Short mmCIF file of C-alpha atoms and ligand atoms in Angstrom, two decimals:
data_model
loop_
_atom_site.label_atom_id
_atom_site.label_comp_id
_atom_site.label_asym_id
_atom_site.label_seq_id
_atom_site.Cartn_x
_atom_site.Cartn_y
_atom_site.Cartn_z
CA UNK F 166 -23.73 7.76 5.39
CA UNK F 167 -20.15 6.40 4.64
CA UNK F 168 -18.95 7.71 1.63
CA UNK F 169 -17.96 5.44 -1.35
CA UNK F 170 -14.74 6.21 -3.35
CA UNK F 171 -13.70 3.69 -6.56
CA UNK F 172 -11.36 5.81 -7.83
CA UNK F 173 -7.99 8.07 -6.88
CA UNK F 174 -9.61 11.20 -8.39
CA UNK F 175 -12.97 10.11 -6.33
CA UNK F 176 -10.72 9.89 -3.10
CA UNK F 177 -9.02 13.28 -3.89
CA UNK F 178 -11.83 15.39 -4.59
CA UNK F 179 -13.99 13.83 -1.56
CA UNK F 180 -10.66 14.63 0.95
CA UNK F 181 -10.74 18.60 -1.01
CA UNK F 182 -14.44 19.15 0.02
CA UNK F 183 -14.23 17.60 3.41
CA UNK F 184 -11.17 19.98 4.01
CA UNK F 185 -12.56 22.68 2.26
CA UNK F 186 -15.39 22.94 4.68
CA UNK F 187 -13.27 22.60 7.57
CA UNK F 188 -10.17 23.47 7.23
CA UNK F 189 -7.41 22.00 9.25
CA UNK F 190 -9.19 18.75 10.03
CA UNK F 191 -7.12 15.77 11.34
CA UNK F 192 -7.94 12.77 9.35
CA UNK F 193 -7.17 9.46 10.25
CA UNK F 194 -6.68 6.82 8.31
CA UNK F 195 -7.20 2.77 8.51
CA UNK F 196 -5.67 0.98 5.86
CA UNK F 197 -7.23 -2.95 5.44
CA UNK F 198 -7.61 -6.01 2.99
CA UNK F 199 -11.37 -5.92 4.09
CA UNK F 200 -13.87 -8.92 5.14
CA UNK F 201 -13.85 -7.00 8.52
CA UNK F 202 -13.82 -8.04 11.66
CA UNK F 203 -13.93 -6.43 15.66
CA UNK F 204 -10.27 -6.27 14.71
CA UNK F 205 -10.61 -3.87 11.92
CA UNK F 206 -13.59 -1.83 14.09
CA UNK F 207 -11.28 -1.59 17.08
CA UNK F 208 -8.85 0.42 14.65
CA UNK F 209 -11.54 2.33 12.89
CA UNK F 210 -13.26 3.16 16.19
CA UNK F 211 -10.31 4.50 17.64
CA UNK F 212 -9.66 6.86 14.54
CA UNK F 213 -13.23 8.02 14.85
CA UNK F 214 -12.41 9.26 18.83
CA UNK F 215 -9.34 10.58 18.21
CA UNK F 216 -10.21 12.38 14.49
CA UNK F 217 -12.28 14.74 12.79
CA UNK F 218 -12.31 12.41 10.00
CA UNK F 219 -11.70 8.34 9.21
CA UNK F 220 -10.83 7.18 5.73
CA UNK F 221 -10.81 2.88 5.29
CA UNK F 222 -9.57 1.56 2.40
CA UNK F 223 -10.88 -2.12 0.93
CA UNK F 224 -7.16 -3.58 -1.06
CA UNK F 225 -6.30 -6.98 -1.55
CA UNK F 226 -3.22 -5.74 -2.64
CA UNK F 227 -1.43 -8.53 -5.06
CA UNK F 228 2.25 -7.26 -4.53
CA UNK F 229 2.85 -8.34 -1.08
CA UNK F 230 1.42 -11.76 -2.09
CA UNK F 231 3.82 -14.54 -3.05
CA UNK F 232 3.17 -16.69 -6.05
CA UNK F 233 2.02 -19.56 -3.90
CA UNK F 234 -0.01 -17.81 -1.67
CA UNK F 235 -3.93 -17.04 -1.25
CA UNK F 236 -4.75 -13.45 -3.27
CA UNK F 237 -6.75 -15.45 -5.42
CA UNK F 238 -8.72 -17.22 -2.73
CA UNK F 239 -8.15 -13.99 0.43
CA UNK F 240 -12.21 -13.73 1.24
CA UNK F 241 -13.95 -10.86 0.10
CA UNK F 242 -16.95 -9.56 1.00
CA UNK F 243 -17.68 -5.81 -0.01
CA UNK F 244 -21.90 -5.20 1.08
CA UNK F 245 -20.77 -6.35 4.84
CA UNK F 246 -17.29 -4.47 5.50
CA UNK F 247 -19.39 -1.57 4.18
CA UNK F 248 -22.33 -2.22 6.68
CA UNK F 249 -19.39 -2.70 9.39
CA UNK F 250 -17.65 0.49 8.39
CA UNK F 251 -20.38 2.58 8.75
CA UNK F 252 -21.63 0.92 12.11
CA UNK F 253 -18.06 1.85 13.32
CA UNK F 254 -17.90 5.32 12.16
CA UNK F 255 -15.96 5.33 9.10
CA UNK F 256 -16.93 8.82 6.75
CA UNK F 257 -15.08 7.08 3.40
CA UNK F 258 -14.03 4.21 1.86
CA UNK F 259 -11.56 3.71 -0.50
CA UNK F 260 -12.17 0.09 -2.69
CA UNK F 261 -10.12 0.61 -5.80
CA UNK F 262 -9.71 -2.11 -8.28
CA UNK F 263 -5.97 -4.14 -8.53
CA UNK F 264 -6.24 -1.45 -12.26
CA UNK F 265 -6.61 1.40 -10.53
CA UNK F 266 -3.96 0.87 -7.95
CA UNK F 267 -1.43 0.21 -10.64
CA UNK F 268 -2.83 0.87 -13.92
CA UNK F 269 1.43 0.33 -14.98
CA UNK F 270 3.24 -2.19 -12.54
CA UNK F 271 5.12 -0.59 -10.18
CA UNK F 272 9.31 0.14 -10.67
CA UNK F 273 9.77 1.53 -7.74
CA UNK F 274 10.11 -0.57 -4.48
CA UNK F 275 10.81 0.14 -1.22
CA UNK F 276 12.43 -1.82 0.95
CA UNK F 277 12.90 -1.59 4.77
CA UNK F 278 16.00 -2.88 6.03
CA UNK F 279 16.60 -5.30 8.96
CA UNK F 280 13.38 -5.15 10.82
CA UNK F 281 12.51 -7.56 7.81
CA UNK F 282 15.59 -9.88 8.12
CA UNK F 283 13.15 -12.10 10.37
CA UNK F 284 9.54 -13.39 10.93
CA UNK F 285 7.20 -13.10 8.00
CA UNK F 286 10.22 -11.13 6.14
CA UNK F 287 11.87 -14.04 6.19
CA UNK F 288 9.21 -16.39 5.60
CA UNK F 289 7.68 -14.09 2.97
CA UNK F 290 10.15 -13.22 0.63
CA UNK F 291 8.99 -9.68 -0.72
CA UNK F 292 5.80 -9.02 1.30
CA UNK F 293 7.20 -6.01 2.88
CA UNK F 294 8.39 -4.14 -0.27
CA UNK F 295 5.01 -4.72 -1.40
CA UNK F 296 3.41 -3.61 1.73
CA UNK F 297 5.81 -0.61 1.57
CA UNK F 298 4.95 0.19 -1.60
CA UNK F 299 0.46 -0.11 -1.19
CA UNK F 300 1.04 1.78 2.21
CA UNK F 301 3.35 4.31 0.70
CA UNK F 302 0.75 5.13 -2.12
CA UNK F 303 -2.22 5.06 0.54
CA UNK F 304 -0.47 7.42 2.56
CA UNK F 305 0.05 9.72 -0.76
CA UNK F 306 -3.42 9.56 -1.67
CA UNK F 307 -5.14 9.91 1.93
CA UNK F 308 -2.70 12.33 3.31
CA UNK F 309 -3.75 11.24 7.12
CA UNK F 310 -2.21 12.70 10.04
CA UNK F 311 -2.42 9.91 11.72
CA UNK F 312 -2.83 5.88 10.46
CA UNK F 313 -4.28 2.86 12.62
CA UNK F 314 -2.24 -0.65 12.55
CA UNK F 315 -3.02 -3.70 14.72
CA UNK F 316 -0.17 -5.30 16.86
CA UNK F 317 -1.69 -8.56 15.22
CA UNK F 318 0.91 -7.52 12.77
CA UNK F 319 3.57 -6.44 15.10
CA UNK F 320 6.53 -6.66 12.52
CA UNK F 321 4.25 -4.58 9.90
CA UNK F 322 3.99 -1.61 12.78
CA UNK F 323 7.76 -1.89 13.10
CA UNK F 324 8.37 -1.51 9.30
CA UNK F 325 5.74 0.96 8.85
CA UNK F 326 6.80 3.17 11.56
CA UNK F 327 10.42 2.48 9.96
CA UNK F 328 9.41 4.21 6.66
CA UNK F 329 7.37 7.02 7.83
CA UNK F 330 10.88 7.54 10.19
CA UNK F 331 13.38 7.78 7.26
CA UNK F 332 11.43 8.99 4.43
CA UNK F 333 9.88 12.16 6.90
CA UNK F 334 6.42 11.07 6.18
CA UNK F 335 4.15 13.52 8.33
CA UNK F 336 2.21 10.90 10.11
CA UNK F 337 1.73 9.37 13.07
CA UNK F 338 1.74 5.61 13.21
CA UNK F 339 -0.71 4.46 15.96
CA UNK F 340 -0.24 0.83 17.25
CA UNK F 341 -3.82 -0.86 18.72
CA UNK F 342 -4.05 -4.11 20.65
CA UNK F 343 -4.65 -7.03 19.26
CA UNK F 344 -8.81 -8.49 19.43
CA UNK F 345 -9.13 -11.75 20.16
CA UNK F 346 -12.12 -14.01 20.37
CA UNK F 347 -13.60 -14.63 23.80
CA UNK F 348 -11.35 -18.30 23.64
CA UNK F 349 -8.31 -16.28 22.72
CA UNK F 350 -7.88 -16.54 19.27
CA UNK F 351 -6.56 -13.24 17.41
CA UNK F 352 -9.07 -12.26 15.04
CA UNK F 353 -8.41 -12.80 11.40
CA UNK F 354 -10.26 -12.46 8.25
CA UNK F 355 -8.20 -15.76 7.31
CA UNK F 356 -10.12 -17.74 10.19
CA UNK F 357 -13.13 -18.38 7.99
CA UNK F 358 -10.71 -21.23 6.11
CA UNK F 359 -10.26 -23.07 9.17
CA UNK F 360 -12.20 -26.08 9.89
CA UNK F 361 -13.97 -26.89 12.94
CA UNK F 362 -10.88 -29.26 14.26
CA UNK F 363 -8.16 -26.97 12.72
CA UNK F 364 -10.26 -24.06 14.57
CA UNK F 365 -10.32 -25.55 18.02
CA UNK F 366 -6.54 -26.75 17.51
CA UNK F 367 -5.65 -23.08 16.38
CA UNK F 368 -6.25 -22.16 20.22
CA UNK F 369 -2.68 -23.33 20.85
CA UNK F 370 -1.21 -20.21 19.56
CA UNK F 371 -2.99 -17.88 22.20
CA UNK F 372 -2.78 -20.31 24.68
CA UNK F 373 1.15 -21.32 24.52
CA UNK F 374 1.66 -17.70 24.23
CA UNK F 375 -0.29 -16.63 27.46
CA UNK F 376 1.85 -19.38 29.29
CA UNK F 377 4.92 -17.47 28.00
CA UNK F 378 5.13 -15.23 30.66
CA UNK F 379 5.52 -17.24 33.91
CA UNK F 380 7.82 -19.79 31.40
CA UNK F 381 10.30 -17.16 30.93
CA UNK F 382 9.74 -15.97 34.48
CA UNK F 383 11.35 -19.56 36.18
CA UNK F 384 15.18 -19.23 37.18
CA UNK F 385 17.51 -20.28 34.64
CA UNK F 386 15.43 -20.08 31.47
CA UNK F 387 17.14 -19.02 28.10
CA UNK F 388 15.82 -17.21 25.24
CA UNK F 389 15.54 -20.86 23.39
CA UNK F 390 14.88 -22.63 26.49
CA UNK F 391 11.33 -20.49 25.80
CA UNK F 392 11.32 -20.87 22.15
CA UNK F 393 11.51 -24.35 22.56
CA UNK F 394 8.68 -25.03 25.28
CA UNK F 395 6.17 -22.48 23.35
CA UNK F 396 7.36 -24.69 20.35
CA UNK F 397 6.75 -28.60 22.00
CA UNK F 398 3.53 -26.75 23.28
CA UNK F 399 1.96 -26.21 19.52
CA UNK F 400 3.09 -29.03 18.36
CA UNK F 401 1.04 -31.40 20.75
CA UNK F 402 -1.65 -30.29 18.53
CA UNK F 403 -1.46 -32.79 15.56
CA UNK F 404 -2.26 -30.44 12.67
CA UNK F 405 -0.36 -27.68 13.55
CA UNK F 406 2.76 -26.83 11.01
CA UNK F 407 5.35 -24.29 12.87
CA UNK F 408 6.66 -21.56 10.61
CA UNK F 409 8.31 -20.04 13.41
CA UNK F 410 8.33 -19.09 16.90
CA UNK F 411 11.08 -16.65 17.53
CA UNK F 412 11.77 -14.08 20.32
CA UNK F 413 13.06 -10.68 19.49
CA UNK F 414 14.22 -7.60 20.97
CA UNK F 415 10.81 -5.10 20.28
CA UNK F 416 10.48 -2.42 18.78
CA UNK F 417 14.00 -3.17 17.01
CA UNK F 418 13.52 -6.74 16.18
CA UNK F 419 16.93 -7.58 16.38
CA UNK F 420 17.96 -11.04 17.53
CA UNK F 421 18.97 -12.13 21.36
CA UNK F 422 21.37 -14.66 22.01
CA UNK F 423 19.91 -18.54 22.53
CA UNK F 424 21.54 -18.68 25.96
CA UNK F 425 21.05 -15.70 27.33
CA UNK F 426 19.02 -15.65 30.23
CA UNK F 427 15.70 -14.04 30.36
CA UNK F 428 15.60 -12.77 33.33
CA UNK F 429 18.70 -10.37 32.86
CA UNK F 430 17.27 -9.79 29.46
CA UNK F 431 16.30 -5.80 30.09
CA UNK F 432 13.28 -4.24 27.70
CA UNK F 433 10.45 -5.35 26.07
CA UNK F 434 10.38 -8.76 23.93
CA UNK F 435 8.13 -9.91 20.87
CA UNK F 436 7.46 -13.37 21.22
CA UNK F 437 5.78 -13.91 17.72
CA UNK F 438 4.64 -17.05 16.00
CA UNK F 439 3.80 -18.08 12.45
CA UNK F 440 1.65 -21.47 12.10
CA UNK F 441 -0.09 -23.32 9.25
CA UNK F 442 -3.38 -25.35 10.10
CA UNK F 443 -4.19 -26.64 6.74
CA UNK F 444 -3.58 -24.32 4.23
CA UNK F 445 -4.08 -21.44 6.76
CA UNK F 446 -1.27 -19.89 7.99
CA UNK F 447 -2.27 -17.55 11.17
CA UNK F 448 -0.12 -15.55 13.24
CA UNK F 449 -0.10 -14.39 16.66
CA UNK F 450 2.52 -12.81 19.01
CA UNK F 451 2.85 -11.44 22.40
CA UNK F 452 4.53 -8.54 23.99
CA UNK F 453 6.93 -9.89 26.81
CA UNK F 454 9.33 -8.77 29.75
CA UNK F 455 10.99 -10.44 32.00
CA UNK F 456 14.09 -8.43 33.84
CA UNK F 457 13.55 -5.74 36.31
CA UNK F 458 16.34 -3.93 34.91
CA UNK F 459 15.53 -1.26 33.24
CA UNK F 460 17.40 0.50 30.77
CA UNK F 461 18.72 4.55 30.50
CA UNK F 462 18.13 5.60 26.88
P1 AMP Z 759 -5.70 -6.86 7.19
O1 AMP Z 759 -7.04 -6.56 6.61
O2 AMP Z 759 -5.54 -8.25 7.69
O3 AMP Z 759 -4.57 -6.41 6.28
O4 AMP Z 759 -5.57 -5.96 8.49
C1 AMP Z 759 -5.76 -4.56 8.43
C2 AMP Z 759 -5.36 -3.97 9.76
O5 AMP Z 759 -6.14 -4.55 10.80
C3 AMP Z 759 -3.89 -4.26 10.10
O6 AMP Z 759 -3.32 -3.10 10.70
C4 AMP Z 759 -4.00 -5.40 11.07
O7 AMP Z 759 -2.92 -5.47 11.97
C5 AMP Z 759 -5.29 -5.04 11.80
N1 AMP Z 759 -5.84 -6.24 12.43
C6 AMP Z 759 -6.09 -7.45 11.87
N2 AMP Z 759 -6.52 -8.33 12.79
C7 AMP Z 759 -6.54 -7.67 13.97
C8 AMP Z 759 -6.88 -8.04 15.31
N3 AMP Z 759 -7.28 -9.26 15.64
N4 AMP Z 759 -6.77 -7.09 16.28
C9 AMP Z 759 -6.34 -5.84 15.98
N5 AMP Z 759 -6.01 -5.44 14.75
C10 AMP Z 759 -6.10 -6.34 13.75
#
């Protein structure tokens, strides 16, 4: 039976016993904003092999929301990500209330440089701090050797992996593939808002992506020559609204030159993009290289 913790002191004392009876036990830890998915069992799952014990938390956390974004309307559904967490192994769940997560709002922020200057940092102006800041206090509370994030989000990874590097947090942040529907779609909890048509039309972004590859591959293409054929591609479907599509060096993130040529571009790429069907913005990126080169470090 997965174990049910509302509170921090809950949490706490059910980590003390489980340690108490076996000491030195590697927990790992899945961090979510629930109404689960394959997505969110993929990560929990591969805790579960690779642990002695899986903690999930359940947070629609408000901070990294911006005022005219969906916290209010984010879909919850407690009595099936339970059912799901247990299914996939999970031994407890952590569902606080916004209270008991901040009970005082927070003065402390933390803010990861330059792997935020673009994507959703730029788009979202302060999700990250407040990501930093839920994650930071997760980590605090859970005390995991070892945490789950899905490449859905690459830039989140990036930051995460950022902080746990410069503030010598003991834990190892473990990257999983992204789960996609059996037409290609990444798997979001945000999916249920999309109508039929904006649904179907939302296969662009998996689609234009997969093309990416042998794009980029073709003699003479540039770093925006691609950004702007992924970018006519999504737009040939009529409701889609492009946020972005941008190409980055990965796992930096920093920016490449428009006319540099892709295949003399050495290391791995992130080609992510950010697109609004309706009122649903989805994401979806793609790991890319192109250049045989490869590089000493
Ligand atoms: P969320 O509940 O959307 O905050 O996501 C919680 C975790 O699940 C994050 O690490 C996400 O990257 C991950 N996740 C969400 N969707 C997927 C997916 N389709 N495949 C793999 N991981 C995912």
């Amino acid at each position: 039976m997965i174990m049910i913790c509302r509170t921090k002191q809950q949490l706490r004392e059910a980590l003390e016993n489980k340690r108490k009876q076996k000491p030195g036990l590697t927990t790992g830890f899945v961090p979510t904003m629930g109404y689960l998915h394959e997505g969110h069992a993929s990560l929990i799952r591969r805790s579960v092999a690779e642990c002695d014990l899986t903690v999930l938390s359940i947070f629609v956390n408000p901070l990294q929301f911006g005022p005219n974004e969906d916290f209010d309307r984010y879909p919850r559904d407690e009595q099936r990500d339970l059912a799901l967490a247990e299914a996939s192994g999970a031994d407890i769940a952590f569902l606080p209330t916004v209270e008991e997560m901040y009970p005082t709002k927070p003065l402390t922020s933390i803010t990861v440089d330059v792997v935020t200057d673009r994507l959703c940092g730029a788009s979202r102006p302060g999700h990250f701090d407040g990501v930093g800041v839920v994650v930071s206090k997760l980590f605090n509370l859970v005390q995991p050797q070892r945490a789950y994030f899905g490449m859905k989000d690459a830039q989140q990874v990036a930051v995460i992996r950022r902080m746990t590097d410069d503030l010598d947090m003991p834990i190892k942040i473990v990257p999983c593939d992204i789960v996609r529907e059996p037409d290609g779609l990444a798997l979001s909890s945000r999916n249920v808002y999309l109508s039929a048509e904006e649904r179907s039309q939302a296969l662009v972004l998996s689609q234009s992506l997969a093309k990416a590859k042998s794009i980029g591959e073709t003699a003479g293409k540039t770093v925006q020559g691609l950004i702007d054929e992924v970018s006519n591609h999504i737009r040939e479907s009529q409701l889609a609204d492009i946020d972005y599509v941008e190409l980055l060096a990965y796992p930096n993130l920093t920016p490449l030159a428009p006319n540099q040529l892709l295949l003399e571009t050495p290391g791995e790429l992130l080609l992510a993009v950010a697109v609004k069907f309706g009122r649903t913005r989805l994401i979806d990126n793609r790991i890319l290289s192109f250049s045989e080169v490869t590089i000493d470090v």
